[in-house]
Amino acid sequence: MSRVVILVIDGFGVGAMPDAGAPRPGDAAADTLGHLLDDHRAATGRRLQLPVLEALGLGLAHPHPELAPVPSLPVAAGRAALGYPGADTYAGHQTMMGADFSRVTAVRLAGHLDEVATALRASGHHADRLAGRSLLVVDGRALVHDNLEADPGVNWNVSARLEDLSFAEIVSIAQVVRSVAPVARVIAVGGHADAPLESFVRDGDLGTVGLDTPASGFYRNGGLAVRHLGAPLDHTRRLPELAAAADIPVTLVGKAADVLACDAAICCPAVSTAEVLGLTLDAVRQAPDTALVVSNVQETDLAGHQQDASRYAAVLRRTDAVLGALLPLLASPGDRLIITGDHGNDPVIGHAGHTREYVPVLIHRPEATGFDRLPTARTLADVGATAADALGLRAAALGNGTSLLRPVGGSAGAPR
């Protein structure tokens, strides 16, 4: 019997991977957590207080003078490489659930404008370039454009103001784009902007052109609506479907509900951190002795896109506080709380894109004694495989990944 909670803190990197500077040379210095801690110290003169994350071994995942070097709870802690190209939420979550995303196609919309426009017109829409640039205006209200927040060419967006189109209409346009798109994800985005969207179009890296979503006001004006339309997947080899096939209840919370889209799961989409964490607590309280909950705290990622370190710190503190309420609910032998990220999003790096960083892997094991230092995992798929093992599933049935844990009773790490 095991209740497993995977809590993904979106954009929670712990230092640049060796190839982080490939799209943007400055990203070789990316360090979301380290820069966040340094910025908070510089701005306030105090440590950023994250007592539960430190007790769970955050200082093992990222040795930093502001973090306790030794966990005080029974954990296994380390970090993971991403295991997929670029730095992307959709690819990160799919990889974590066992999908093989090592060969994601990354292409600019510019090379497919005619194909996309033809598909939209065949569906009854008007589709034209915006002032001759490499993006489309659909029905005079929606933009089809490169996503400027992930690595260049990984995702395309369909964006519109909710005053101009309903979110269902935005999703309908995105579904047409998805039908011809070779990229990992087409993202439907609706929100409330400070001005017409055309005024926020800008050039991105490597010849991309798109909407500067953070500048538009979508993230700060409330009412943000997002739907992730992913590339075709072998769903039979993902963790949620394997669990559901074994009659294990599955709950997906927050952005995970949109990104993972499992028909057999209870899906609880939400954006605000308070709602996401509240739904996560409710899911665990209501869970039977064996269950899987995957939850995503999105507002850390939004703060990174906005280059707002103080907001990022506030969301992280709020998350840490709720972890203190979550741990007592996962106190039975075999229960697991796995805290990780999907990529980095350094809030002081100087641009609004994701950063290609290692992410923490903190695994609480209430029946263990002491702590283990984990070696660096080669891929986020190892997180899903670890959860599968805890649930009594065959990790080998996943499309990818190897469990990170030895059986309980192995040697614990010694304090440094």
mmCIF file of C-alpha atoms in Angstrom:
data_model
loop_
_atom_site.group_PDB
_atom_site.id
_atom_site.type_symbol
_atom_site.label_atom_id
_atom_site.label_comp_id
_atom_site.label_asym_id
_atom_site.label_seq_id
_atom_site.Cartn_x
_atom_site.Cartn_y
_atom_site.Cartn_z
ATOM 1 C CA MET A 1 0.000 0.000 0.000
ATOM 2 C CA SER A 2 1.433 3.341 -0.998
ATOM 3 C CA ARG A 3 0.112 6.805 -1.643
ATOM 4 C CA VAL A 4 2.474 8.623 -3.960
ATOM 5 C CA VAL A 5 2.409 12.385 -4.493
ATOM 6 C CA ILE A 6 4.614 13.925 -7.175
ATOM 7 C CA LEU A 7 4.698 17.688 -6.642
ATOM 8 C CA VAL A 8 6.237 19.523 -9.589
ATOM 9 C CA ILE A 9 7.395 23.042 -8.773
ATOM 10 C CA ASP A 10 7.283 24.491 -12.276
ATOM 11 C CA GLY A 11 10.497 26.155 -13.436
ATOM 12 C CA PHE A 12 12.437 25.075 -10.313
ATOM 13 C CA GLY A 13 16.007 24.684 -11.563
ATOM 14 C CA VAL A 14 19.121 24.093 -9.456
ATOM 15 C CA GLY A 15 21.875 25.015 -11.892
ATOM 16 C CA ALA A 16 22.659 24.977 -15.603
ATOM 17 C CA MET A 17 23.104 21.731 -17.486
ATOM 18 C CA PRO A 18 26.293 21.501 -19.601
ATOM 19 C CA ASP A 19 24.440 22.409 -22.816
ATOM 20 C CA ALA A 20 22.311 25.185 -21.294
ATOM 21 C CA GLY A 21 24.087 27.903 -23.258
ATOM 22 C CA ALA A 22 23.368 26.424 -26.690
ATOM 23 C CA PRO A 23 20.323 28.586 -27.570
ATOM 24 C CA ARG A 24 21.405 31.570 -25.443
ATOM 25 C CA PRO A 25 25.076 31.718 -24.297
ATOM 26 C CA GLY A 26 24.131 33.622 -21.141
ATOM 27 C CA ASP A 27 22.072 30.668 -19.946
ATOM 28 C CA ALA A 28 25.277 28.790 -19.138
ATOM 29 C CA ALA A 29 25.146 30.768 -15.875
ATOM 30 C CA ALA A 30 21.487 29.959 -15.142
ATOM 31 C CA ASP A 31 20.733 28.971 -11.547
ATOM 32 C CA THR A 32 17.093 29.535 -10.620
ATOM 33 C CA LEU A 33 17.331 28.545 -6.959
ATOM 34 C CA GLY A 34 20.796 29.946 -6.317
ATOM 35 C CA HIS A 35 19.997 33.312 -7.871
ATOM 36 C CA LEU A 36 16.666 33.404 -6.041
ATOM 37 C CA LEU A 37 18.410 32.878 -2.696
ATOM 38 C CA ASP A 38 21.062 35.471 -3.522
ATOM 39 C CA ASP A 39 18.482 38.025 -4.692
ATOM 40 C CA HIS A 40 16.389 37.593 -1.548
ATOM 41 C CA ARG A 41 19.451 38.090 0.658
ATOM 42 C CA ALA A 42 20.460 41.197 -1.302
ATOM 43 C CA ALA A 43 16.948 42.670 -1.282
ATOM 44 C CA THR A 44 15.991 41.949 2.333
ATOM 45 C CA GLY A 45 19.210 41.230 4.228
ATOM 46 C CA ARG A 46 17.683 37.896 5.352
ATOM 47 C CA ARG A 47 17.649 34.252 4.321
ATOM 48 C CA LEU A 48 14.751 33.024 2.257
ATOM 49 C CA GLN A 49 12.949 30.810 4.759
ATOM 50 C CA LEU A 50 12.165 27.388 3.267
ATOM 51 C CA PRO A 51 12.238 25.162 6.362
ATOM 52 C CA VAL A 52 10.316 22.171 4.995
ATOM 53 C CA LEU A 53 12.182 22.024 1.690
ATOM 54 C CA GLU A 54 15.449 22.243 3.611
ATOM 55 C CA ALA A 55 14.318 19.456 5.943
ATOM 56 C CA LEU A 56 13.567 17.415 2.804
ATOM 57 C CA GLY A 57 17.102 17.812 1.480
ATOM 58 C CA LEU A 58 17.025 20.846 -0.800
ATOM 59 C CA GLY A 59 20.578 21.613 0.365
ATOM 60 C CA LEU A 60 21.707 18.233 -0.996
ATOM 61 C CA ALA A 61 20.181 18.989 -4.395
ATOM 62 C CA HIS A 62 21.784 22.439 -4.426
ATOM 63 C CA PRO A 63 24.646 23.027 -1.970
ATOM 64 C CA HIS A 64 24.300 26.719 -1.193
ATOM 65 C CA PRO A 65 25.350 28.660 1.928
ATOM 66 C CA GLU A 66 21.762 29.823 2.474
ATOM 67 C CA LEU A 67 20.465 26.227 2.713
ATOM 68 C CA ALA A 68 20.846 23.668 5.481
ATOM 69 C CA PRO A 69 23.400 21.136 4.193
ATOM 70 C CA VAL A 70 21.813 18.142 5.957
ATOM 71 C CA PRO A 71 18.125 17.125 5.834
ATOM 72 C CA SER A 72 16.317 16.437 9.087
ATOM 73 C CA LEU A 73 13.634 14.139 7.634
ATOM 74 C CA PRO A 74 13.956 10.630 6.164
ATOM 75 C CA VAL A 75 14.595 11.404 2.517
ATOM 76 C CA ALA A 76 16.588 10.507 -0.538
ATOM 77 C CA ALA A 77 17.703 13.684 -2.264
ATOM 78 C CA GLY A 78 19.620 14.714 -5.350
ATOM 79 C CA ARG A 79 19.008 16.216 -8.751
ATOM 80 C CA ALA A 80 17.997 15.106 -12.243
ATOM 81 C CA ALA A 81 18.973 16.035 -15.765
ATOM 82 C CA LEU A 82 15.948 16.756 -17.923
ATOM 83 C CA GLY A 83 16.227 13.883 -20.370
ATOM 84 C CA TYR A 84 14.690 15.777 -23.283
ATOM 85 C CA PRO A 85 15.921 18.593 -25.565
ATOM 86 C CA GLY A 86 15.339 22.188 -24.552
ATOM 87 C CA ALA A 87 13.435 23.322 -21.473
ATOM 88 C CA ASP A 88 9.700 22.814 -21.716
ATOM 89 C CA THR A 89 6.822 22.049 -19.338
ATOM 90 C CA TYR A 90 4.980 19.688 -21.661
ATOM 91 C CA ALA A 91 8.065 17.680 -22.627
ATOM 92 C CA GLY A 92 9.182 17.720 -18.994
ATOM 93 C CA HIS A 93 5.939 16.283 -17.646
ATOM 94 C CA GLN A 94 5.614 13.699 -20.405
ATOM 95 C CA THR A 95 9.209 12.590 -19.843
ATOM 96 C CA MET A 96 8.557 12.386 -16.099
ATOM 97 C CA MET A 97 5.569 10.117 -16.723
ATOM 98 C CA GLY A 98 7.699 7.740 -18.808
ATOM 99 C CA ALA A 99 7.247 8.998 -22.379
ATOM 100 C CA ASP A 100 10.279 9.146 -24.658
ATOM 101 C CA PHE A 101 10.656 12.810 -25.627
ATOM 102 C CA SER A 102 14.325 12.671 -26.521
ATOM 103 C CA ARG A 103 13.546 13.454 -30.181
ATOM 104 C CA VAL A 104 11.179 16.412 -29.882
ATOM 105 C CA THR A 105 10.898 18.296 -33.164
ATOM 106 C CA ALA A 106 11.807 21.961 -32.761
ATOM 107 C CA VAL A 107 10.889 24.129 -35.764
ATOM 108 C CA ARG A 108 9.916 27.756 -36.242
ATOM 109 C CA LEU A 109 6.412 28.596 -37.400
ATOM 110 C CA ALA A 110 7.980 30.544 -40.301
ATOM 111 C CA GLY A 111 8.706 27.313 -42.158
ATOM 112 C CA HIS A 112 5.093 26.118 -41.917
ATOM 113 C CA LEU A 113 3.025 29.292 -42.334
ATOM 114 C CA ASP A 114 1.444 28.270 -45.633
ATOM 115 C CA GLU A 115 0.509 24.812 -44.337
ATOM 116 C CA VAL A 116 -1.042 26.217 -41.157
ATOM 117 C CA ALA A 117 -2.889 28.985 -42.998
ATOM 118 C CA THR A 118 -4.273 26.482 -45.522
ATOM 119 C CA ALA A 119 -5.593 24.235 -42.732
ATOM 120 C CA LEU A 120 -7.236 27.196 -40.980
ATOM 121 C CA ARG A 121 -8.901 28.425 -44.179
ATOM 122 C CA ALA A 122 -10.151 24.911 -44.923
ATOM 123 C CA SER A 123 -11.825 25.017 -41.490
ATOM 124 C CA GLY A 124 -13.647 28.238 -42.340
ATOM 125 C CA HIS A 125 -11.263 30.780 -40.795
ATOM 126 C CA HIS A 126 -9.562 33.825 -42.237
ATOM 127 C CA ALA A 127 -5.796 33.561 -41.769
ATOM 128 C CA ASP A 128 -3.237 36.138 -42.887
ATOM 129 C CA ARG A 129 0.247 37.231 -41.935
ATOM 130 C CA LEU A 130 0.526 40.114 -39.493
ATOM 131 C CA ALA A 131 2.186 42.981 -41.376
ATOM 132 C CA GLY A 132 4.205 40.513 -43.439
ATOM 133 C CA ARG A 133 5.789 38.931 -40.370
ATOM 134 C CA SER A 134 6.098 35.208 -39.680
ATOM 135 C CA LEU A 135 2.934 34.804 -37.627
ATOM 136 C CA LEU A 136 -0.758 34.625 -38.467
ATOM 137 C CA VAL A 137 -3.830 36.624 -37.520
ATOM 138 C CA VAL A 138 -6.918 34.407 -37.456
ATOM 139 C CA ASP A 139 -10.338 35.994 -37.935
ATOM 140 C CA GLY A 140 -8.785 39.335 -36.993
ATOM 141 C CA ARG A 141 -8.713 38.296 -33.323
ATOM 142 C CA ALA A 142 -6.281 35.449 -32.578
ATOM 143 C CA LEU A 143 -2.538 35.168 -33.171
ATOM 144 C CA VAL A 144 -0.765 31.958 -34.194
ATOM 145 C CA HIS A 145 2.882 32.420 -33.283
ATOM 146 C CA ASP A 146 6.120 30.973 -31.985
ATOM 147 C CA ASN A 147 6.203 30.482 -28.231
ATOM 148 C CA LEU A 148 8.905 32.850 -26.949
ATOM 149 C CA GLU A 149 9.110 31.427 -23.429
ATOM 150 C CA ALA A 150 10.381 27.920 -24.178
ATOM 151 C CA ASP A 151 13.454 27.162 -26.252
ATOM 152 C CA PRO A 152 13.072 28.372 -29.856
ATOM 153 C CA GLY A 153 10.814 26.189 -31.981
ATOM 154 C CA VAL A 154 9.699 23.770 -29.248
ATOM 155 C CA ASN A 155 6.119 25.100 -28.990
ATOM 156 C CA TRP A 156 3.648 27.208 -30.978
ATOM 157 C CA ASN A 157 0.901 29.273 -29.357
ATOM 158 C CA VAL A 158 -2.600 30.372 -30.337
ATOM 159 C CA SER A 159 -3.330 33.490 -28.271
ATOM 160 C CA ALA A 160 -6.335 35.798 -28.034
ATOM 161 C CA ARG A 161 -8.004 38.182 -25.624
ATOM 162 C CA LEU A 162 -11.018 36.711 -23.883
ATOM 163 C CA GLU A 163 -12.880 39.938 -24.700
ATOM 164 C CA ASP A 164 -12.499 39.032 -28.384
ATOM 165 C CA LEU A 165 -12.977 35.239 -28.389
ATOM 166 C CA SER A 166 -14.254 32.696 -25.908
ATOM 167 C CA PHE A 167 -11.682 30.212 -24.678
ATOM 168 C CA ALA A 168 -13.568 27.427 -26.475
ATOM 169 C CA GLU A 169 -13.103 29.345 -29.741
ATOM 170 C CA ILE A 170 -9.381 29.785 -29.045
ATOM 171 C CA VAL A 171 -9.036 26.049 -28.369
ATOM 172 C CA SER A 172 -10.906 25.252 -31.580
ATOM 173 C CA ILE A 173 -8.391 27.289 -33.593
ATOM 174 C CA ALA A 174 -5.514 25.623 -31.740
ATOM 175 C CA GLN A 175 -6.894 22.181 -32.588
ATOM 176 C CA VAL A 176 -6.707 23.019 -36.289
ATOM 177 C CA VAL A 177 -3.105 24.181 -35.853
ATOM 178 C CA ARG A 178 -2.316 21.011 -33.890
ATOM 179 C CA SER A 179 -3.569 18.864 -36.755
ATOM 180 C CA VAL A 180 -0.668 20.034 -38.964
ATOM 181 C CA ALA A 181 1.964 21.057 -36.381
ATOM 182 C CA PRO A 182 5.191 19.007 -36.071
ATOM 183 C CA VAL A 183 6.133 20.534 -32.694
ATOM 184 C CA ALA A 184 5.720 18.956 -29.262
ATOM 185 C CA ARG A 185 2.979 21.300 -28.124
ATOM 186 C CA VAL A 186 0.431 23.781 -29.453
ATOM 187 C CA ILE A 187 -0.757 25.962 -26.577
ATOM 188 C CA ALA A 188 -4.133 27.716 -26.553
ATOM 189 C CA VAL A 189 -3.906 30.853 -24.397
ATOM 190 C CA GLY A 190 -6.662 33.285 -23.468
ATOM 191 C CA GLY A 191 -6.387 36.214 -21.106
ATOM 192 C CA HIS A 192 -6.867 39.898 -20.481
ATOM 193 C CA ALA A 193 -4.253 42.131 -22.098
ATOM 194 C CA ASP A 194 -3.362 45.755 -21.510
ATOM 195 C CA ALA A 195 -3.740 46.603 -25.226
ATOM 196 C CA PRO A 196 -4.382 44.845 -28.564
ATOM 197 C CA LEU A 197 -2.102 41.821 -28.834
ATOM 198 C CA GLU A 198 -0.443 43.085 -31.996
ATOM 199 C CA SER A 199 1.291 45.752 -29.912
ATOM 200 C CA PHE A 200 3.122 43.040 -27.930
ATOM 201 C CA VAL A 201 4.539 41.094 -30.888
ATOM 202 C CA ARG A 202 8.332 40.930 -30.881
ATOM 203 C CA ASP A 203 11.250 38.980 -32.323
ATOM 204 C CA GLY A 204 12.605 36.097 -30.258
ATOM 205 C CA ASP A 205 15.737 33.985 -30.414
ATOM 206 C CA LEU A 206 16.914 32.262 -33.600
ATOM 207 C CA GLY A 207 14.408 33.968 -35.889
ATOM 208 C CA THR A 208 11.250 33.243 -33.903
ATOM 209 C CA VAL A 209 8.422 35.780 -33.829
ATOM 210 C CA GLY A 210 5.636 35.789 -31.288
ATOM 211 C CA LEU A 211 3.596 37.397 -28.574
ATOM 212 C CA ASP A 212 5.488 38.680 -25.537
ATOM 213 C CA THR A 213 2.945 37.082 -23.211
ATOM 214 C CA PRO A 214 4.370 38.419 -19.915
ATOM 215 C CA ALA A 215 4.427 41.977 -21.306
ATOM 216 C CA SER A 216 0.851 41.654 -22.580
ATOM 217 C CA GLY A 217 -0.556 41.465 -19.056
ATOM 218 C CA PHE A 218 -2.009 37.965 -19.437
ATOM 219 C CA TYR A 219 -0.114 36.713 -16.372
ATOM 220 C CA ARG A 220 -0.952 39.571 -14.046
ATOM 221 C CA ASN A 221 -4.500 40.576 -15.033
ATOM 222 C CA GLY A 222 -6.305 37.452 -13.875
ATOM 223 C CA GLY A 223 -8.525 35.059 -15.780
ATOM 224 C CA LEU A 224 -5.682 33.278 -17.592
ATOM 225 C CA ALA A 225 -6.931 30.186 -19.467
ATOM 226 C CA VAL A 226 -4.520 27.660 -20.996
ATOM 227 C CA ARG A 227 -4.919 24.344 -22.830
ATOM 228 C CA HIS A 228 -1.925 22.242 -23.897
ATOM 229 C CA LEU A 229 -2.389 20.237 -27.088
ATOM 230 C CA GLY A 230 0.460 17.779 -27.260
ATOM 231 C CA ALA A 231 2.018 15.622 -29.940
ATOM 232 C CA PRO A 232 0.708 12.053 -30.218
ATOM 233 C CA LEU A 233 1.932 9.795 -27.404
ATOM 234 C CA ASP A 234 1.879 6.127 -26.461
ATOM 235 C CA HIS A 235 -0.395 6.664 -23.475
ATOM 236 C CA THR A 236 -0.284 2.985 -22.554
ATOM 237 C CA ARG A 237 3.299 3.431 -21.355
ATOM 238 C CA ARG A 238 2.790 6.500 -19.140
ATOM 239 C CA LEU A 239 2.565 6.321 -15.352
ATOM 240 C CA PRO A 240 -1.025 7.654 -14.961
ATOM 241 C CA GLU A 241 -2.452 5.116 -17.410
ATOM 242 C CA LEU A 242 -0.429 2.239 -15.929
ATOM 243 C CA ALA A 243 -1.673 3.139 -12.462
ATOM 244 C CA ALA A 244 -5.276 3.455 -13.607
ATOM 245 C CA ALA A 245 -5.069 0.091 -15.418
ATOM 246 C CA ALA A 246 -4.043 -1.450 -12.084
ATOM 247 C CA ASP A 247 -7.135 0.094 -10.423
ATOM 248 C CA ILE A 248 -5.033 2.688 -8.609
ATOM 249 C CA PRO A 249 -6.889 6.027 -8.360
ATOM 250 C CA VAL A 250 -5.082 8.860 -10.164
ATOM 251 C CA THR A 251 -5.584 12.582 -9.523
ATOM 252 C CA LEU A 252 -3.949 15.302 -11.633
ATOM 253 C CA VAL A 253 -3.892 18.794 -10.121
ATOM 254 C CA GLY A 254 -3.127 22.218 -11.557
ATOM 255 C CA LYS A 255 -1.189 22.433 -14.797
ATOM 256 C CA ALA A 256 -0.584 18.668 -14.627
ATOM 257 C CA ALA A 257 -4.286 18.137 -15.338
ATOM 258 C CA ASP A 258 -3.954 20.028 -18.636
ATOM 259 C CA VAL A 259 -0.518 18.800 -19.658
ATOM 260 C CA LEU A 260 -0.986 15.093 -18.893
ATOM 261 C CA ALA A 261 -4.645 14.802 -19.918
ATOM 262 C CA CYS A 262 -5.391 11.272 -18.729
ATOM 263 C CA ASP A 263 -8.995 10.188 -19.355
ATOM 264 C CA ALA A 264 -8.911 7.730 -16.453
ATOM 265 C CA ALA A 265 -7.778 10.358 -13.920
ATOM 266 C CA ILE A 266 -9.637 12.816 -11.762
ATOM 267 C CA CYS A 267 -8.491 16.135 -13.249
ATOM 268 C CA CYS A 268 -8.434 19.297 -11.141
ATOM 269 C CA PRO A 269 -7.063 22.161 -13.290
ATOM 270 C CA ALA A 270 -6.097 25.350 -11.475
ATOM 271 C CA VAL A 271 -3.524 28.144 -11.741
ATOM 272 C CA SER A 272 -3.435 29.978 -8.404
ATOM 273 C CA THR A 273 -0.997 28.441 -5.941
ATOM 274 C CA ALA A 274 -3.505 28.507 -3.093
ATOM 275 C CA GLU A 275 -6.037 26.559 -5.160
ATOM 276 C CA VAL A 276 -3.477 24.077 -6.493
ATOM 277 C CA LEU A 277 -2.127 23.303 -3.039
ATOM 278 C CA GLY A 278 -5.606 23.153 -1.512
ATOM 279 C CA LEU A 279 -6.720 20.668 -4.174
ATOM 280 C CA THR A 280 -3.570 18.632 -3.569
ATOM 281 C CA LEU A 281 -4.260 18.410 0.147
ATOM 282 C CA ASP A 282 -7.878 17.438 -0.537
ATOM 283 C CA ALA A 283 -6.796 14.732 -2.985
ATOM 284 C CA VAL A 284 -4.453 13.182 -0.426
ATOM 285 C CA ARG A 285 -7.004 13.384 2.380
ATOM 286 C CA GLN A 286 -9.558 11.606 0.201
ATOM 287 C CA ALA A 287 -7.142 9.056 -1.264
ATOM 288 C CA PRO A 288 -7.378 5.361 -0.374
ATOM 289 C CA ASP A 289 -4.358 3.441 0.893
ATOM 290 C CA THR A 290 -2.902 3.212 -2.626
ATOM 291 C CA ALA A 291 -3.180 6.218 -4.944
ATOM 292 C CA LEU A 292 -1.219 8.508 -7.255
ATOM 293 C CA VAL A 293 -1.450 12.310 -7.162
ATOM 294 C CA VAL A 294 0.527 14.472 -9.607
ATOM 295 C CA SER A 295 0.365 18.204 -8.920
ATOM 296 C CA ASN A 296 1.978 21.253 -10.511
ATOM 297 C CA VAL A 297 2.647 24.613 -8.833
ATOM 298 C CA GLN A 298 2.621 26.898 -11.874
ATOM 299 C CA GLU A 299 3.055 30.386 -10.447
ATOM 300 C CA THR A 300 6.789 29.896 -9.863
ATOM 301 C CA ASP A 301 7.116 29.489 -13.626
ATOM 302 C CA LEU A 302 4.957 32.548 -14.276
ATOM 303 C CA ALA A 303 7.141 34.592 -11.922
ATOM 304 C CA GLY A 304 10.233 33.436 -13.808
ATOM 305 C CA HIS A 305 8.679 34.508 -17.102
ATOM 306 C CA GLN A 306 7.960 37.895 -15.564
ATOM 307 C CA GLN A 307 11.526 38.109 -14.217
ATOM 308 C CA ASP A 308 9.998 38.763 -10.805
ATOM 309 C CA ALA A 309 12.248 37.213 -8.174
ATOM 310 C CA SER A 310 10.216 38.537 -5.240
ATOM 311 C CA ARG A 311 7.026 36.949 -6.584
ATOM 312 C CA TYR A 312 8.878 33.671 -7.194
ATOM 313 C CA ALA A 313 10.147 33.722 -3.607
ATOM 314 C CA ALA A 314 6.660 34.381 -2.255
ATOM 315 C CA VAL A 315 5.174 31.443 -4.187
ATOM 316 C CA LEU A 316 8.000 29.181 -3.009
ATOM 317 C CA ARG A 317 7.426 30.206 0.626
ATOM 318 C CA ARG A 318 3.688 29.518 0.256
ATOM 319 C CA THR A 319 4.447 26.101 -1.208
ATOM 320 C CA ASP A 320 6.877 25.327 1.597
ATOM 321 C CA ALA A 321 4.252 26.181 4.213
ATOM 322 C CA VAL A 322 1.683 23.812 2.685
ATOM 323 C CA LEU A 323 4.279 21.039 2.482
ATOM 324 C CA GLY A 324 4.294 21.206 6.267
ATOM 325 C CA ALA A 325 0.592 20.283 6.211
ATOM 326 C CA LEU A 326 1.039 17.636 3.516
ATOM 327 C CA LEU A 327 3.762 15.581 5.182
ATOM 328 C CA PRO A 328 1.624 14.320 8.107
ATOM 329 C CA LEU A 329 -0.889 12.995 5.557
ATOM 330 C CA LEU A 330 1.845 10.804 4.013
ATOM 331 C CA ALA A 331 3.133 9.144 7.163
ATOM 332 C CA SER A 332 2.416 5.463 6.501
ATOM 333 C CA PRO A 333 5.204 3.063 5.484
ATOM 334 C CA GLY A 334 5.375 3.004 1.697
ATOM 335 C CA ASP A 335 3.950 6.506 1.213
ATOM 336 C CA ARG A 336 6.074 8.800 -0.947
ATOM 337 C CA LEU A 337 6.245 12.553 -1.464
ATOM 338 C CA ILE A 338 8.441 13.338 -4.472
ATOM 339 C CA ILE A 339 9.257 17.002 -5.069
ATOM 340 C CA THR A 340 10.885 17.956 -8.343
ATOM 341 C CA GLY A 341 10.798 20.432 -11.256
ATOM 342 C CA ASP A 342 10.354 20.229 -15.015
ATOM 343 C CA HIS A 343 13.043 22.745 -16.139
ATOM 344 C CA GLY A 344 14.514 26.014 -14.877
ATOM 345 C CA ASN A 345 13.153 29.563 -15.137
ATOM 346 C CA ASP A 346 15.787 31.837 -13.656
ATOM 347 C CA PRO A 347 13.988 35.010 -12.484
ATOM 348 C CA VAL A 348 17.071 37.213 -12.822
ATOM 349 C CA ILE A 349 18.568 35.839 -16.067
ATOM 350 C CA GLY A 350 17.380 38.830 -18.104
ATOM 351 C CA HIS A 351 14.902 37.201 -20.493
ATOM 352 C CA ALA A 352 11.440 35.653 -20.244
ATOM 353 C CA GLY A 353 12.347 32.142 -21.457
ATOM 354 C CA HIS A 354 12.838 28.867 -19.665
ATOM 355 C CA THR A 355 16.381 27.908 -18.686
ATOM 356 C CA ARG A 356 17.851 24.439 -19.239
ATOM 357 C CA GLU A 357 18.801 23.384 -15.717
ATOM 358 C CA TYR A 358 19.006 20.339 -13.505
ATOM 359 C CA VAL A 359 16.028 20.035 -11.159
ATOM 360 C CA PRO A 360 15.847 18.794 -7.555
ATOM 361 C CA VAL A 361 14.596 15.322 -6.682
ATOM 362 C CA LEU A 362 13.497 15.114 -3.026
ATOM 363 C CA ILE A 363 11.858 11.828 -1.991
ATOM 364 C CA HIS A 364 10.316 11.596 1.470
ATOM 365 C CA ARG A 365 10.158 8.029 2.855
ATOM 366 C CA PRO A 366 8.470 7.961 6.268
ATOM 367 C CA GLU A 367 9.588 4.402 7.083
ATOM 368 C CA ALA A 368 13.285 5.127 6.476
ATOM 369 C CA THR A 369 15.919 6.358 8.884
ATOM 370 C CA GLY A 370 18.475 8.985 7.971
ATOM 371 C CA PHE A 371 18.923 10.182 4.449
ATOM 372 C CA ASP A 372 20.436 9.104 1.143
ATOM 373 C CA ARG A 373 22.295 11.228 -1.367
ATOM 374 C CA LEU A 374 21.075 10.268 -4.802
ATOM 375 C CA PRO A 375 23.387 10.327 -7.824
ATOM 376 C CA THR A 376 22.359 12.703 -10.560
ATOM 377 C CA ALA A 377 19.534 11.066 -12.495
ATOM 378 C CA ARG A 378 20.032 10.980 -16.260
ATOM 379 C CA THR A 379 16.393 11.833 -16.990
ATOM 380 C CA LEU A 380 13.146 12.947 -15.363
ATOM 381 C CA ALA A 381 11.750 9.582 -16.451
ATOM 382 C CA ASP A 382 13.571 8.132 -13.427
ATOM 383 C CA VAL A 383 11.142 10.073 -11.202
ATOM 384 C CA GLY A 384 8.174 8.320 -12.801
ATOM 385 C CA ALA A 385 9.896 4.952 -12.562
ATOM 386 C CA THR A 386 10.547 5.549 -8.854
ATOM 387 C CA ALA A 387 6.862 6.341 -8.320
ATOM 388 C CA ALA A 388 5.863 3.234 -10.293
ATOM 389 C CA ASP A 389 8.023 1.044 -8.056
ATOM 390 C CA ALA A 390 6.473 2.573 -4.939
ATOM 391 C CA LEU A 391 2.995 1.819 -6.295
ATOM 392 C CA GLY A 392 3.909 -1.799 -6.968
ATOM 393 C CA LEU A 393 3.872 -1.334 -10.750
ATOM 394 C CA ARG A 394 6.507 -2.601 -13.162
ATOM 395 C CA ALA A 395 8.731 0.379 -13.910
ATOM 396 C CA ALA A 396 9.892 -1.454 -17.047
ATOM 397 C CA ALA A 397 6.356 -1.096 -18.444
ATOM 398 C CA LEU A 398 6.952 2.649 -18.787
ATOM 399 C CA GLY A 399 8.364 3.955 -22.019
ATOM 400 C CA ASN A 400 11.495 5.149 -20.228
ATOM 401 C CA GLY A 401 13.108 5.447 -16.789
ATOM 402 C CA THR A 402 14.794 3.533 -13.943
ATOM 403 C CA SER A 403 13.880 3.678 -10.248
ATOM 404 C CA LEU A 404 16.205 5.837 -8.158
ATOM 405 C CA LEU A 405 15.691 4.093 -4.831
ATOM 406 C CA ARG A 406 17.316 1.101 -3.204
ATOM 407 C CA PRO A 407 15.122 -0.952 -0.875
ATOM 408 C CA VAL A 408 14.648 0.729 2.501
ATOM 409 C CA GLY A 409 17.326 -0.393 4.911
ATOM 410 C CA GLY A 410 20.281 0.478 2.733
ATOM 411 C CA SER A 411 22.981 2.719 4.162
ATOM 412 C CA ALA A 412 21.973 6.280 4.837
ATOM 413 C CA GLY A 413 24.082 9.209 3.976
ATOM 414 C CA ALA A 414 26.310 10.656 6.667
ATOM 415 C CA PRO A 415 26.171 14.310 7.619
ATOM 416 C CA ARG A 416 28.696 16.493 5.862
#
